[in-house]
Amino acid sequence: MLATKVIQDQGIHVEGLNFYTGFCVEGHTHAIRKKDKQKEKKNSSLWVAEQLGIKLHIVDISEEYKDIVLNPKHGYGQNLNPCLDCKIDMVARAWKWCQENDFDFVITGEVIGQRPKSQRKETMPLIARESQVQDRLLRPLCAKHLPETLPEREGWVSRDALYDFHGRNRKPQIALAKSLGIDEWSQPAGGCCFLTDESYSKKLQDLWDARGERRYELDDIMLLKVGRHIRPASNYKLIVGREEGENNFMRGYRSQFTYMFATSHSGPLTLIDGTPSDEDLLTAARILARYSQGRNAEQVSIEIVRTHNQPGQVVQVVPMPIEEMPESWIIH
Amino acid sequence: MTTHELNARNLLCPLPVIRTQNKINSLDAGDHLVVYCTDPGALHDIPAWCRVHGHTLVSTTEISDEIVIEIEVVKS
Ligand code: SF4
């Protein structure tokens, strides 16, 4: 937002690009979880575009992005976040878009030292080089720490009116925002992508381990955002809804999974991912009973549906006591 | 003027906005697009996207769990 404003204030026409990877936190999660329903569900990049008075193009790259997540040339950050490859890819896409739409250069809001892996002084030229944008990539917020770019050399942008921010201290940026009349901004970068989340990354790794191969579909990564994931054995796992909003969302997946729910007590919807045996389904039913209102009952009736819209099988099970459920089953 | 329809039901934001944007890019000025969606986030996002791109929001209607948004395409 700030970088755009700085460039706009030099009289330059800017348009925004927002890439949808499938791992974006906002939108989805708030739409799914009932407790988040009260939160205002505005899309922050659209909101920013509106504040700045610029057009915003949202590009769905979720399919092509798989290659970045699965095979990052520069490796992962703390979790399964391939930030450096991700940035190179996004800048490359932005530059391609510029060429197709008669724009002259790309700007990003990067600040040297703000992110330990992807925003170091050494990574700045690397991103410019590998994305092939070269010296048409301008970082207005830390430009003074970097070599002159083409837009500066050509006089399209005045270097004097760019900044020299660095490090994690956001105070100078906040002060600049205030001086530019921006007093409300969306969440700073980070925390907006599930791949930086430890628990989410563990679930994704577990999915790959259990499948014996590193691949995913959009539905897989959506479902990693909801429910408790419990894996009693490598051939199957349970996804147990944690609240009404999640149960509603998971209902949309009933035709793709074996699923179960309690009929004698209220309780969550549970999807079973994998290839469970009949015995595994009974174990799953006992686990589900534990998360139902019947957790202290002697028996709970669970309906197991293998094919959606076909009659299910009702079984009576004893809820699994906590001592029987190893901590290692719960993926978090 | 032609009226087109877009089914964005069961898609979570920002996908309804992306589908709307991609569809509108292929339409002519004056055409209308009626988007059907279920994610309440679309009630914020699609009108915001229209404002940002200068398209006219004709109406938004909520019928039980379904949201219907009608847009008139404006090309600058
Ligand atoms: S946090 Fe996510 S979206 Fe952002 S650079 Fe890293 S991988 Fe890409």
Short mmCIF file of C-alpha atoms and ligand atoms in Angstrom, two decimals:
data_model
loop_
_atom_site.label_atom_id
_atom_site.label_comp_id
_atom_site.label_asym_id
_atom_site.label_seq_id
_atom_site.Cartn_x
_atom_site.Cartn_y
_atom_site.Cartn_z
CA MET A 1 0.00 0.00 0.00
CA LEU A 2 2.74 2.39 1.06
CA ALA A 3 5.00 1.60 -1.88
CA THR A 4 2.11 2.23 -4.27
CA LYS A 5 1.24 5.54 -2.66
CA VAL A 6 4.85 6.71 -2.84
CA ILE A 7 4.92 5.97 -6.58
CA GLN A 8 1.44 7.36 -7.22
CA ASP A 9 2.54 10.58 -5.53
CA GLN A 10 5.16 10.92 -8.26
CA GLY A 11 2.32 11.10 -10.77
CA ILE A 12 2.68 7.54 -12.02
CA HIS A 13 -0.28 5.37 -12.99
CA VAL A 14 -0.23 2.17 -10.92
CA GLU A 15 -2.43 -0.93 -11.10
CA GLY A 16 -2.37 -3.77 -8.57
CA LEU A 17 -1.91 -7.49 -9.04
CA ASN A 18 -2.95 -9.98 -6.42
CA PHE A 19 -2.09 -13.65 -6.89
CA TYR A 20 -4.37 -16.31 -5.50
CA THR A 21 -2.31 -19.37 -4.55
CA GLY A 22 -4.96 -21.41 -2.72
CA PHE A 23 -3.04 -20.92 0.54
CA CYS A 24 -4.32 -17.41 1.22
CA VAL A 25 -5.66 -17.13 4.75
CA GLU A 26 -8.30 -14.50 4.34
CA GLY A 27 -11.65 -15.04 2.78
CA HIS A 28 -11.81 -18.79 3.06
CA THR A 29 -11.18 -19.26 6.70
CA HIS A 30 -13.38 -16.41 7.74
CA ALA A 31 -16.14 -17.70 5.50
CA ILE A 32 -15.85 -21.19 6.95
CA ARG A 33 -15.59 -20.62 10.67
CA LYS A 34 -18.75 -19.55 12.35
CA LYS A 35 -16.95 -17.68 15.08
CA ASP A 36 -15.33 -15.56 12.38
CA LYS A 37 -18.63 -14.80 10.69
CA GLN A 38 -18.97 -11.59 12.66
CA LYS A 39 -15.66 -10.31 11.34
CA GLU A 40 -15.95 -8.04 8.37
CA LYS A 41 -15.19 -10.23 5.41
CA LYS A 42 -13.67 -7.64 3.17
CA ASN A 43 -10.87 -8.70 0.88
CA SER A 44 -7.90 -6.66 2.05
CA SER A 45 -6.24 -6.25 -1.33
CA LEU A 46 -9.48 -4.95 -2.83
CA TRP A 47 -9.88 -2.67 0.14
CA VAL A 48 -6.36 -1.31 -0.33
CA ALA A 49 -6.98 -0.81 -4.05
CA GLU A 50 -10.09 1.15 -3.25
CA GLN A 51 -8.29 3.35 -0.74
CA LEU A 52 -5.59 4.07 -3.30
CA GLY A 53 -8.00 4.48 -6.19
CA ILE A 54 -6.23 1.90 -8.34
CA LYS A 55 -7.48 -1.06 -10.36
CA LEU A 56 -6.73 -4.46 -8.88
CA HIS A 57 -6.44 -7.62 -10.93
CA ILE A 58 -6.77 -10.86 -8.98
CA VAL A 59 -5.08 -13.73 -10.74
CA ASP A 60 -5.74 -17.37 -9.91
CA ILE A 61 -2.36 -19.12 -10.05
CA SER A 62 -3.34 -22.01 -7.75
CA GLU A 63 -2.69 -24.69 -10.36
CA GLU A 64 0.71 -23.46 -11.56
CA TYR A 65 1.70 -22.58 -8.01
CA LYS A 66 1.85 -26.27 -7.07
CA ASP A 67 5.24 -26.54 -8.68
CA ILE A 68 6.54 -23.75 -6.43
CA VAL A 69 5.27 -25.47 -3.29
CA LEU A 70 6.38 -28.94 -4.34
CA ASN A 71 9.78 -28.15 -5.83
CA PRO A 72 11.15 -24.88 -4.47
CA LYS A 73 14.59 -24.36 -5.94
CA HIS A 74 15.59 -22.18 -3.00
CA GLY A 75 14.00 -24.35 -0.33
CA TYR A 76 11.51 -23.58 2.39
CA GLY A 77 11.41 -21.03 5.17
CA GLN A 78 10.64 -22.03 8.74
CA ASN A 79 7.64 -24.11 7.64
CA LEU A 80 6.57 -25.20 4.17
CA ASN A 81 6.68 -21.62 2.88
CA PRO A 82 8.77 -21.36 -0.28
CA CYS A 83 8.95 -17.58 0.06
CA LEU A 84 11.90 -16.89 -2.17
CA ASP A 85 10.68 -19.01 -5.08
CA CYS A 86 7.21 -17.61 -4.52
CA LYS A 87 8.43 -14.02 -4.80
CA ILE A 88 10.49 -14.75 -7.89
CA ASP A 89 7.46 -16.38 -9.48
CA MET A 90 5.10 -13.55 -8.59
CA VAL A 91 7.49 -10.85 -9.80
CA ALA A 92 8.01 -12.82 -13.02
CA ARG A 93 4.25 -13.01 -13.50
CA ALA A 94 3.85 -9.32 -12.72
CA TRP A 95 6.52 -8.43 -15.27
CA LYS A 96 4.88 -10.62 -17.90
CA TRP A 97 1.59 -8.88 -17.15
CA CYS A 98 3.29 -5.48 -17.52
CA GLN A 99 4.63 -6.40 -20.94
CA GLU A 100 1.23 -7.64 -22.10
CA ASN A 101 -0.54 -4.54 -20.81
CA ASP A 102 1.91 -1.78 -21.70
CA PHE A 103 3.23 -1.06 -18.26
CA ASP A 104 6.87 -0.07 -17.77
CA PHE A 105 8.04 -1.50 -14.48
CA VAL A 106 7.12 -3.50 -11.39
CA ILE A 107 7.07 -2.21 -7.82
CA THR A 108 6.89 -4.26 -4.62
CA GLY A 109 6.60 -3.25 -1.00
CA GLU A 110 9.67 -5.25 0.04
CA VAL A 111 11.96 -3.86 2.71
CA ILE A 112 15.48 -5.22 3.20
CA GLY A 113 15.76 -7.25 6.40
CA GLN A 114 12.04 -7.30 7.08
CA ARG A 115 11.77 -11.05 6.44
CA PRO A 116 14.66 -13.26 7.48
CA LYS A 117 14.82 -15.43 4.39
CA SER A 118 13.23 -13.75 1.44
CA GLN A 119 13.91 -10.07 2.08
CA ARG A 120 17.64 -10.01 2.68
CA LYS A 121 20.02 -7.69 0.85
CA GLU A 122 21.38 -10.68 -1.14
CA THR A 123 17.94 -11.89 -2.21
CA MET A 124 16.90 -8.55 -3.70
CA PRO A 125 19.10 -8.79 -6.83
CA LEU A 126 18.40 -12.52 -7.02
CA ILE A 127 14.64 -11.93 -7.28
CA ALA A 128 15.21 -9.28 -9.95
CA ARG A 129 17.52 -11.58 -11.91
CA GLU A 130 15.62 -14.85 -11.70
CA SER A 131 12.25 -13.26 -12.43
CA GLN A 132 13.92 -11.68 -15.48
CA VAL A 133 12.52 -8.26 -14.64
CA GLN A 134 16.12 -7.13 -14.00
CA ASP A 135 16.39 -3.39 -13.40
CA ARG A 136 12.70 -2.76 -14.00
CA LEU A 137 11.93 -3.90 -10.46
CA LEU A 138 11.70 -0.99 -8.05
CA ARG A 139 11.29 -1.28 -4.29
CA PRO A 140 10.27 2.26 -3.35
CA LEU A 141 10.55 1.66 0.40
CA CYS A 142 14.20 0.57 0.41
CA ALA A 143 15.39 1.80 -3.00
CA LYS A 144 18.11 3.96 -1.48
CA HIS A 145 19.89 0.85 -0.19
CA LEU A 146 19.85 -0.70 -3.65
CA PRO A 147 21.47 0.14 -7.00
CA GLU A 148 19.61 2.57 -9.22
CA THR A 149 16.92 0.95 -11.32
CA LEU A 150 15.90 1.81 -14.87
CA PRO A 151 12.86 3.92 -13.84
CA GLU A 152 15.20 6.03 -11.68
CA ARG A 153 17.90 6.33 -14.35
CA GLU A 154 15.34 7.29 -16.97
CA GLY A 155 13.94 9.96 -14.66
CA TRP A 156 10.46 8.41 -14.58
CA VAL A 157 10.84 8.20 -10.82
CA SER A 158 12.79 10.56 -8.60
CA ARG A 159 15.20 8.61 -6.39
CA ASP A 160 15.19 11.50 -3.91
CA ALA A 161 11.54 10.84 -3.16
CA LEU A 162 12.16 7.12 -2.43
CA TYR A 163 13.05 5.61 0.95
CA ASP A 164 15.81 3.80 2.81
CA PHE A 165 13.85 1.63 5.23
CA HIS A 166 15.43 -1.57 6.48
CA GLY A 167 14.95 -4.15 9.19
CA ARG A 168 11.95 -5.24 11.16
CA ASN A 169 11.19 -1.92 12.79
CA ARG A 170 7.95 -0.75 11.24
CA LYS A 171 7.87 2.61 13.00
CA PRO A 172 9.36 4.61 10.11
CA GLN A 173 6.83 3.04 7.74
CA ILE A 174 3.98 3.84 10.09
CA ALA A 175 5.22 7.42 10.35
CA LEU A 176 5.40 7.70 6.55
CA ALA A 177 1.90 6.24 6.22
CA LYS A 178 0.60 8.87 8.63
CA SER A 179 2.35 11.64 6.74
CA LEU A 180 0.73 10.41 3.52
CA GLY A 181 -2.67 10.49 5.15
CA ILE A 182 -3.01 6.73 5.48
CA ASP A 183 -4.29 5.96 8.95
CA GLU A 184 -5.78 2.55 8.40
CA TRP A 185 -4.03 -0.29 6.67
CA SER A 186 -4.51 -4.01 6.32
CA GLN A 187 -2.39 -6.57 8.15
CA PRO A 188 1.29 -6.39 7.30
CA ALA A 189 2.57 -9.18 5.03
CA GLY A 190 3.13 -12.55 6.68
CA GLY A 191 0.32 -14.22 8.51
CA CYS A 192 -1.67 -14.02 5.30
CA CYS A 193 -0.44 -17.31 3.86
CA PHE A 194 -1.14 -20.71 5.42
CA LEU A 195 2.25 -22.04 4.35
CA THR A 196 3.93 -19.99 7.08
CA ASP A 197 1.71 -21.65 9.69
CA GLU A 198 3.42 -24.47 11.58
CA SER A 199 0.32 -26.52 12.20
CA TYR A 200 -0.89 -26.18 8.61
CA SER A 201 2.53 -27.18 7.28
CA LYS A 202 2.53 -30.29 9.48
CA LYS A 203 -0.84 -31.30 8.05
CA LEU A 204 0.42 -30.79 4.52
CA GLN A 205 3.57 -32.81 5.23
CA ASP A 206 1.42 -35.54 6.80
CA LEU A 207 -0.72 -35.64 3.65
CA TRP A 208 2.35 -36.17 1.48
CA ASP A 209 3.84 -38.76 3.86
CA ALA A 210 0.61 -40.73 3.97
CA ARG A 211 0.22 -40.69 0.19
CA GLY A 212 3.84 -41.58 -0.36
CA GLU A 213 4.12 -38.75 -2.86
CA ARG A 214 4.24 -35.01 -2.82
CA ARG A 215 1.13 -33.81 -4.60
CA TYR A 216 -2.11 -32.03 -3.71
CA GLU A 217 -5.36 -30.83 -5.19
CA LEU A 218 -7.12 -27.59 -4.31
CA ASP A 219 -9.72 -29.54 -2.27
CA ASP A 220 -6.93 -31.12 -0.18
CA ILE A 221 -5.47 -27.79 0.80
CA MET A 222 -8.91 -26.33 1.52
CA LEU A 223 -9.68 -29.20 3.88
CA LEU A 224 -6.37 -28.76 5.70
CA LYS A 225 -7.77 -25.40 6.80
CA VAL A 226 -10.69 -26.93 8.68
CA GLY A 227 -11.30 -29.41 11.47
CA ARG A 228 -9.15 -31.58 13.69
CA HIS A 229 -7.01 -33.94 11.66
CA ILE A 230 -6.48 -37.28 13.39
CA ARG A 231 -4.43 -40.05 11.83
CA PRO A 232 -4.64 -43.39 13.66
CA ALA A 233 -2.85 -45.21 10.79
CA SER A 234 -1.09 -44.28 7.58
CA ASN A 235 -3.97 -45.55 5.39
CA TYR A 236 -6.61 -43.15 6.72
CA LYS A 237 -7.28 -40.02 8.73
CA LEU A 238 -10.32 -38.36 10.24
CA ILE A 239 -11.26 -34.74 9.68
CA VAL A 240 -13.53 -33.83 12.58
CA GLY A 241 -15.47 -30.57 12.35
CA ARG A 242 -14.79 -28.25 15.28
CA GLU A 243 -17.87 -26.10 15.03
CA GLU A 244 -21.00 -25.51 13.01
CA GLY A 245 -19.38 -23.41 10.31
CA GLU A 246 -16.78 -26.09 9.65
CA ASN A 247 -19.42 -28.85 9.65
CA ASN A 248 -21.39 -26.88 7.06
CA PHE A 249 -18.35 -26.40 4.90
CA MET A 250 -17.39 -30.09 5.18
CA ARG A 251 -20.92 -31.12 4.19
CA GLY A 252 -20.04 -29.96 0.69
CA TYR A 253 -17.43 -32.75 0.55
CA ARG A 254 -19.72 -35.64 1.50
CA SER A 255 -19.89 -36.96 -2.04
CA GLN A 256 -16.10 -37.29 -2.17
CA PHE A 257 -15.47 -39.06 1.15
CA THR A 258 -16.73 -41.78 3.44
CA TYR A 259 -18.24 -39.83 6.31
CA MET A 260 -19.83 -40.43 9.69
CA PHE A 261 -21.85 -38.64 12.34
CA ALA A 262 -23.47 -39.52 15.67
CA THR A 263 -27.19 -40.30 15.60
CA SER A 264 -27.80 -40.85 19.32
CA HIS A 265 -26.12 -37.60 20.41
CA SER A 266 -25.23 -34.33 18.78
CA GLY A 267 -21.73 -34.15 17.43
CA PRO A 268 -19.51 -33.14 14.55
CA LEU A 269 -19.45 -34.34 10.98
CA THR A 270 -16.35 -36.43 10.28
CA LEU A 271 -14.85 -37.08 6.86
CA ILE A 272 -12.57 -40.09 6.41
CA ASP A 273 -9.71 -39.54 4.00
CA GLY A 274 -7.81 -42.53 2.63
CA THR A 275 -8.60 -46.22 2.30
CA PRO A 276 -9.85 -47.44 5.69
CA SER A 277 -10.77 -51.07 6.35
CA ASP A 278 -14.05 -51.94 8.11
CA GLU A 279 -12.12 -52.26 11.35
CA ASP A 280 -10.53 -48.84 10.80
CA LEU A 281 -14.01 -47.35 10.36
CA LEU A 282 -15.02 -48.76 13.75
CA THR A 283 -11.94 -47.18 15.32
CA ALA A 284 -12.83 -43.91 13.59
CA ALA A 285 -16.39 -44.16 14.91
CA ARG A 286 -15.06 -44.57 18.47
CA ILE A 287 -12.86 -41.49 18.01
CA LEU A 288 -15.77 -39.49 16.63
CA ALA A 289 -17.91 -40.60 19.62
CA ARG A 290 -15.27 -39.01 21.84
CA TYR A 291 -15.86 -35.68 20.20
CA SER A 292 -19.66 -35.97 20.41
CA GLN A 293 -21.95 -35.04 23.28
CA GLY A 294 -21.98 -38.75 24.10
CA ARG A 295 -18.32 -38.81 25.11
CA ASN A 296 -19.25 -39.98 28.63
CA ALA A 297 -22.05 -42.30 27.53
CA GLU A 298 -21.63 -46.07 27.56
CA GLN A 299 -22.48 -46.31 23.90
CA VAL A 300 -22.95 -43.92 21.02
CA SER A 301 -24.69 -44.70 17.72
CA ILE A 302 -22.68 -43.62 14.71
CA GLU A 303 -23.88 -43.71 11.13
CA ILE A 304 -21.18 -44.52 8.61
CA VAL A 305 -21.94 -43.49 5.03
CA ARG A 306 -19.64 -44.89 2.36
CA THR A 307 -21.55 -43.49 -0.60
CA HIS A 308 -23.35 -40.18 -0.25
CA ASN A 309 -27.13 -40.38 -0.72
CA GLN A 310 -27.05 -44.14 -0.10
CA PRO A 311 -28.23 -45.64 3.19
CA GLY A 312 -25.49 -45.71 5.81
CA GLN A 313 -24.58 -48.34 8.38
CA VAL A 314 -25.37 -47.56 12.01
CA VAL A 315 -22.92 -48.96 14.56
CA GLN A 316 -22.91 -48.82 18.36
CA VAL A 317 -19.54 -47.92 19.77
CA VAL A 318 -17.89 -47.12 23.07
CA PRO A 319 -16.34 -43.63 22.94
CA MET A 320 -12.56 -43.91 22.86
CA PRO A 321 -11.07 -42.81 26.17
CA ILE A 322 -8.38 -40.16 25.95
CA GLU A 323 -5.73 -42.62 27.27
CA GLU A 324 -6.28 -44.80 24.21
CA MET A 325 -5.63 -41.96 21.82
CA PRO A 326 -1.90 -41.31 21.44
CA GLU A 327 -1.00 -37.64 21.08
CA SER A 328 0.86 -38.57 17.89
CA TRP A 329 -2.46 -39.28 16.14
CA ILE A 330 -3.44 -35.65 16.29
CA ILE A 331 -1.76 -33.66 13.56
CA HIS A 332 -1.10 -30.13 14.71
CA MET B 1 -27.20 -5.83 -24.47
CA THR B 2 -27.00 -9.47 -23.45
CA THR B 3 -27.52 -10.90 -19.99
CA HIS B 4 -25.08 -13.60 -18.98
CA GLU B 5 -25.09 -15.82 -15.91
CA LEU B 6 -22.23 -17.09 -13.78
CA ASN B 7 -22.47 -19.94 -11.31
CA ALA B 8 -20.04 -19.24 -8.46
CA ARG B 9 -21.96 -21.28 -5.89
CA ASN B 10 -19.91 -23.18 -3.30
CA LEU B 11 -16.78 -21.25 -4.18
CA LEU B 12 -15.06 -19.41 -1.39
CA CYS B 13 -13.72 -15.89 -1.75
CA PRO B 14 -11.75 -14.72 -3.60
CA LEU B 15 -12.75 -17.29 -6.23
CA PRO B 16 -16.21 -15.76 -6.95
CA VAL B 17 -14.49 -12.41 -7.57
CA ILE B 18 -11.87 -13.99 -9.82
CA ARG B 19 -14.54 -15.81 -11.85
CA THR B 20 -16.58 -12.59 -12.10
CA GLN B 21 -13.53 -10.61 -13.22
CA ASN B 22 -12.54 -13.19 -15.84
CA LYS B 23 -16.08 -13.42 -17.19
CA ILE B 24 -16.53 -9.64 -17.36
CA ASN B 25 -13.26 -9.27 -19.24
CA SER B 26 -14.82 -11.30 -22.05
CA LEU B 27 -18.09 -9.29 -22.18
CA ASP B 28 -19.03 -6.14 -24.04
CA ALA B 29 -19.92 -2.74 -22.60
CA GLY B 30 -23.60 -2.65 -21.61
CA ASP B 31 -23.84 -6.41 -21.09
CA HIS B 32 -25.24 -7.60 -17.79
CA LEU B 33 -23.76 -10.39 -15.69
CA VAL B 34 -25.78 -12.15 -13.00
CA VAL B 35 -23.54 -13.97 -10.50
CA TYR B 36 -24.93 -16.66 -8.20
CA CYS B 37 -22.81 -17.37 -5.13
CA THR B 38 -23.04 -18.75 -1.61
CA ASP B 39 -20.02 -17.25 0.21
CA PRO B 40 -21.26 -14.14 2.05
CA GLY B 41 -17.80 -12.61 1.50
CA ALA B 42 -18.85 -12.09 -2.13
CA LEU B 43 -21.34 -9.47 -0.91
CA HIS B 44 -18.37 -7.27 0.00
CA ASP B 45 -15.85 -8.36 -2.56
CA ILE B 46 -17.81 -8.28 -5.81
CA PRO B 47 -19.23 -4.76 -5.23
CA ALA B 48 -15.74 -3.59 -4.16
CA TRP B 49 -14.26 -5.10 -7.31
CA CYS B 50 -16.95 -3.33 -9.38
CA ARG B 51 -16.17 0.02 -7.74
CA VAL B 52 -12.45 -0.43 -8.35
CA HIS B 53 -13.00 -1.22 -12.04
CA GLY B 54 -15.85 1.19 -12.67
CA HIS B 55 -18.56 -1.37 -13.46
CA THR B 56 -22.10 -0.65 -12.33
CA LEU B 57 -23.56 -2.74 -9.56
CA VAL B 58 -27.20 -3.14 -10.56
CA SER B 59 -28.45 -5.12 -7.57
CA THR B 60 -27.54 -7.54 -4.80
CA THR B 61 -30.17 -9.94 -3.47
CA GLU B 62 -29.96 -12.57 -0.76
CA ILE B 63 -32.44 -15.41 -1.03
CA SER B 64 -31.97 -17.79 1.92
CA ASP B 65 -28.34 -18.97 1.52
CA GLU B 66 -27.90 -17.74 -2.02
CA ILE B 67 -26.56 -14.38 -3.09
CA VAL B 68 -27.42 -12.98 -6.50
CA ILE B 69 -25.40 -10.04 -7.80
CA GLU B 70 -26.18 -8.26 -11.06
CA ILE B 71 -23.53 -6.13 -12.74
CA GLU B 72 -23.60 -3.93 -15.81
CA VAL B 73 -20.33 -3.96 -17.72
CA VAL B 74 -18.73 -0.56 -18.26
CA LYS B 75 -15.66 -0.40 -20.49
CA SER B 76 -13.43 2.63 -20.31
S1 SF4 C 1 4.30 -16.00 2.87
FE1 SF4 C 1 3.33 -17.31 1.31
S2 SF4 C 1 2.60 -15.87 -0.28
FE2 SF4 C 1 4.08 -14.76 0.99
S3 SF4 C 1 6.05 -15.03 -0.04
FE3 SF4 C 1 5.92 -16.66 1.47
S4 SF4 C 1 5.04 -18.41 0.38
FE4 SF4 C 1 4.65 -16.57 -0.88
#
